[in-house]
Amino acid sequence: MSDLEPHDVPDDVDADAWGLGVTGAVERELTVDVAGLEGLPTETFTADFACVEGWVAEDLTWRGVRVGDLLERAEPAASATHALVRAMDGAYACSYPIERLSEAVLAIELDGAPLPVEHGGPARLVPTGEADCWESVKWVAEIELVDAPPDEEDTAKAIALSRVE
Ligand SMILES: Nc1nc2c(c(=O)[nH]1)N[C@H]1C(S)=C(S)[C@@H](COP(=O)(O)O)O[C@H]1N2
Ligand SMILES: [Mo]
């Protein structure tokens, strides 16, 4: 493992080189880049973002692609029940039931501008509806579909809570 703390901005984020893989229990693994996401239907919504550390960012307007639209293109296997959303910073990964992940948005814009790297650009997972702050995975690099809840590798909550005093 690198000595990069998972909350640090990865220093090699290059929007032109970035790609997101949809892997695992799917009929066709695929990779999508920023242009590919821009080519899919997007939606825009506004929400507050609250962190368990005690702060709130109000009225954030996200634009992005419904994860369900992306998963459809990869044709999830009938056996797939969950997904691990992995960040490009290696250790950070969050597990989701597929139905819930499908409702989340892969955001590429924040408040009308390309999502800044410090907030997870080129693409950040933004759950719609109730969610914990650590579920909003920044610098998403891979969505791996799996046949059972991936407890071992589901590190996001522990990493986030380790930062809370
Ligand atoms: N890849 C990655 N995503 C992450 C985290 C992280 O450490 N690494 N922290 C999470 C937590 S706990 C919070 S509160 C938000 C912080 O988002 P911000 O840096 O845009 O404020 O990112 C979430 N997504
Ligand atoms: Mo958080």
Coordinates of C-alpha atoms and ligand atoms in Angstrom, one line a residue:
M1 CA 0.0 0.0 0.0
S2 CA 1.2 3.5 -0.7
D3 CA 1.8 6.0 2.1
L4 CA -1.0 8.2 0.7
E5 CA -3.7 8.7 3.2
P6 CA -7.0 7.8 1.6
H7 CA -8.4 11.3 2.1
D8 CA -5.5 13.0 0.4
V9 CA -5.9 14.0 -3.2
P10 CA -4.1 11.5 -5.4
D11 CA -1.3 13.3 -7.1
D12 CA -1.7 11.6 -10.5
V13 CA -5.3 12.6 -11.3
D14 CA -5.4 13.4 -15.0
A15 CA -8.9 13.8 -16.4
D16 CA -7.6 13.0 -19.9
A17 CA -6.1 9.7 -18.7
W18 CA -8.9 8.8 -16.3
G19 CA -11.1 5.8 -16.9
L20 CA -13.7 4.0 -14.9
G21 CA -13.9 0.2 -15.1
V22 CA -17.1 -1.8 -14.6
T23 CA -15.8 -5.2 -13.7
G24 CA -16.6 -8.5 -12.0
A25 CA -19.9 -10.3 -12.3
V26 CA -21.0 -8.7 -15.6
E27 CA -21.5 -10.1 -19.1
R28 CA -19.2 -7.4 -20.6
E29 CA -16.6 -5.5 -18.6
L30 CA -16.3 -2.0 -19.8
T31 CA -14.2 1.1 -19.3
V32 CA -15.7 4.6 -19.7
D33 CA -13.8 7.9 -19.8
V34 CA -15.0 11.4 -19.2
A35 CA -16.2 11.9 -22.8
G36 CA -18.0 8.6 -22.6
L37 CA -19.9 9.7 -19.5
E38 CA -20.7 13.1 -21.2
G39 CA -22.2 11.0 -24.0
L40 CA -24.7 9.4 -21.6
P41 CA -27.9 11.0 -20.4
T42 CA -27.1 13.1 -17.3
E43 CA -29.3 14.5 -14.6
T44 CA -28.9 17.4 -12.2
F45 CA -29.9 17.6 -8.6
T46 CA -29.2 19.8 -5.5
A47 CA -28.6 18.5 -2.0
D48 CA -26.8 19.3 1.2
F49 CA -23.8 17.1 2.1
A50 CA -23.2 16.4 5.8
C51 CA -20.1 14.7 7.2
V52 CA -20.1 12.6 10.4
E53 CA -17.2 14.9 11.5
G54 CA -19.8 17.6 12.1
W55 CA -19.9 19.9 9.1
V56 CA -22.4 20.5 6.3
A57 CA -22.0 21.8 2.8
E58 CA -25.3 23.3 1.7
D59 CA -27.0 23.4 -1.7
L60 CA -24.5 21.5 -3.8
T61 CA -25.7 21.0 -7.4
W62 CA -24.4 17.9 -8.9
R63 CA -24.6 16.8 -12.6
G64 CA -23.9 13.3 -13.6
V65 CA -24.9 9.9 -14.9
R66 CA -27.2 7.5 -13.1
V67 CA -25.1 4.5 -12.1
G68 CA -27.9 2.2 -13.2
D69 CA -27.6 3.5 -16.8
L70 CA -23.9 2.6 -16.7
L71 CA -24.4 -0.8 -15.1
E72 CA -27.1 -1.7 -17.7
R73 CA -24.4 -1.4 -20.4
A74 CA -22.2 -3.9 -18.7
E75 CA -25.1 -6.4 -18.3
P76 CA -24.8 -7.5 -14.6
A77 CA -24.8 -11.2 -14.1
A78 CA -28.0 -12.7 -12.5
S79 CA -25.8 -13.7 -9.6
A80 CA -24.6 -10.2 -8.8
T81 CA -26.1 -8.7 -5.7
H82 CA -23.5 -6.1 -4.5
A83 CA -20.8 -3.8 -5.9
L84 CA -17.6 -2.4 -4.5
V85 CA -17.0 1.1 -5.6
R86 CA -13.2 1.6 -5.5
A87 CA -11.4 4.9 -5.5
M88 CA -8.2 5.5 -7.4
D89 CA -6.4 6.0 -4.1
G90 CA -6.3 2.2 -3.6
A91 CA -7.4 1.3 -0.1
Y92 CA -10.7 3.3 -0.2
A93 CA -13.7 1.2 -1.3
C94 CA -17.4 1.2 -0.4
S95 CA -19.9 -1.6 -0.8
Y96 CA -23.4 -1.1 -2.0
P97 CA -26.4 -3.4 -2.8
I98 CA -26.8 -3.1 -6.5
E99 CA -30.4 -1.6 -6.3
R100 CA -29.2 1.2 -4.1
L101 CA -26.1 1.9 -6.2
S102 CA -28.2 2.0 -9.3
E103 CA -30.0 5.1 -7.9
A104 CA -26.7 6.9 -7.2
V105 CA -25.3 9.4 -9.6
L106 CA -21.7 9.4 -10.9
A107 CA -21.1 13.2 -10.7
I108 CA -18.8 14.9 -13.2
E109 CA -20.0 18.5 -12.4
L110 CA -20.4 20.5 -9.2
D111 CA -22.2 23.8 -9.3
G112 CA -22.0 24.1 -13.1
A113 CA -18.3 23.4 -13.5
P114 CA -16.2 20.3 -14.0
L115 CA -15.9 18.5 -10.6
P116 CA -12.6 19.8 -9.1
V117 CA -10.0 17.1 -8.2
E118 CA -10.0 18.1 -4.5
H119 CA -13.7 17.1 -4.4
G120 CA -13.3 13.9 -6.2
G121 CA -13.0 14.8 -9.9
P122 CA -13.1 13.6 -12.6
A123 CA -16.0 11.6 -11.1
R124 CA -17.5 11.1 -7.7
L125 CA -20.3 8.8 -6.5
V126 CA -23.2 10.8 -5.1
P127 CA -25.9 8.7 -3.5
T128 CA -29.5 10.1 -4.0
G129 CA -31.5 10.0 -0.8
E130 CA -30.2 9.2 2.7
A131 CA -26.6 8.3 2.8
D132 CA -23.5 8.4 5.1
C133 CA -20.7 10.8 4.1
W134 CA -18.2 8.0 3.4
E135 CA -20.4 6.5 0.8
S136 CA -19.7 9.4 -1.5
V137 CA -16.6 7.9 -3.1
K138 CA -14.3 10.4 -4.6
W139 CA -12.0 9.6 -7.6
V140 CA -14.1 6.6 -8.6
A141 CA -11.9 4.2 -10.6
E142 CA -13.8 0.9 -10.5
I143 CA -17.2 -0.5 -9.9
E144 CA -16.8 -4.2 -9.3
L145 CA -19.9 -6.3 -9.2
V146 CA -19.8 -9.3 -6.8
D147 CA -22.1 -12.1 -5.7
A148 CA -22.1 -11.4 -2.0
P149 CA -21.6 -8.5 0.4
P150 CA -17.8 -7.8 0.2
D151 CA -17.2 -7.1 4.0
E152 CA -13.4 -7.5 4.0
E153 CA -12.7 -4.9 1.3
D154 CA -15.5 -2.5 2.4
T155 CA -13.1 0.0 4.0
A156 CA -14.8 3.4 3.5
K157 CA -16.6 3.5 6.9
A158 CA -13.6 2.5 8.9
I159 CA -11.3 5.0 7.2
A160 CA -13.9 7.8 7.6
L161 CA -14.5 7.1 11.3
S162 CA -10.8 6.8 12.0
R163 CA -10.7 10.6 11.2
V164 CA -13.4 11.5 13.7
E165 CA -12.1 12.6 17.1
Ligands
LIG1 N1 -11.7 8.3 -2.2 C1 -12.2 8.8 -1.1 N2 -13.5 9.3 -1.1 C2 -14.0 9.8 0.0 C3 -13.3 9.9 1.2 C4 -11.9 9.4 1.2 O1 -11.2 9.5 2.1 N3 -11.4 8.9 0.0 N4 -13.8 10.5 2.3 C5 -15.3 10.6 2.4 C6 -15.8 11.4 3.4 S1 -15.8 10.8 5.0 C7 -16.3 12.7 3.2 S2 -17.0 13.6 4.4 C8 -16.2 13.2 1.8 C9 -15.5 14.6 1.9 O2 -15.7 15.2 0.6 P1 -15.0 16.6 0.3 O3 -13.5 16.3 0.4 O4 -15.4 16.9 -1.1 O5 -15.4 17.6 1.3 O6 -15.6 12.4 0.9 C10 -15.9 11.0 1.0 N5 -15.3 10.3 -0.1
MO2 MO -17.0 12.3 6.3

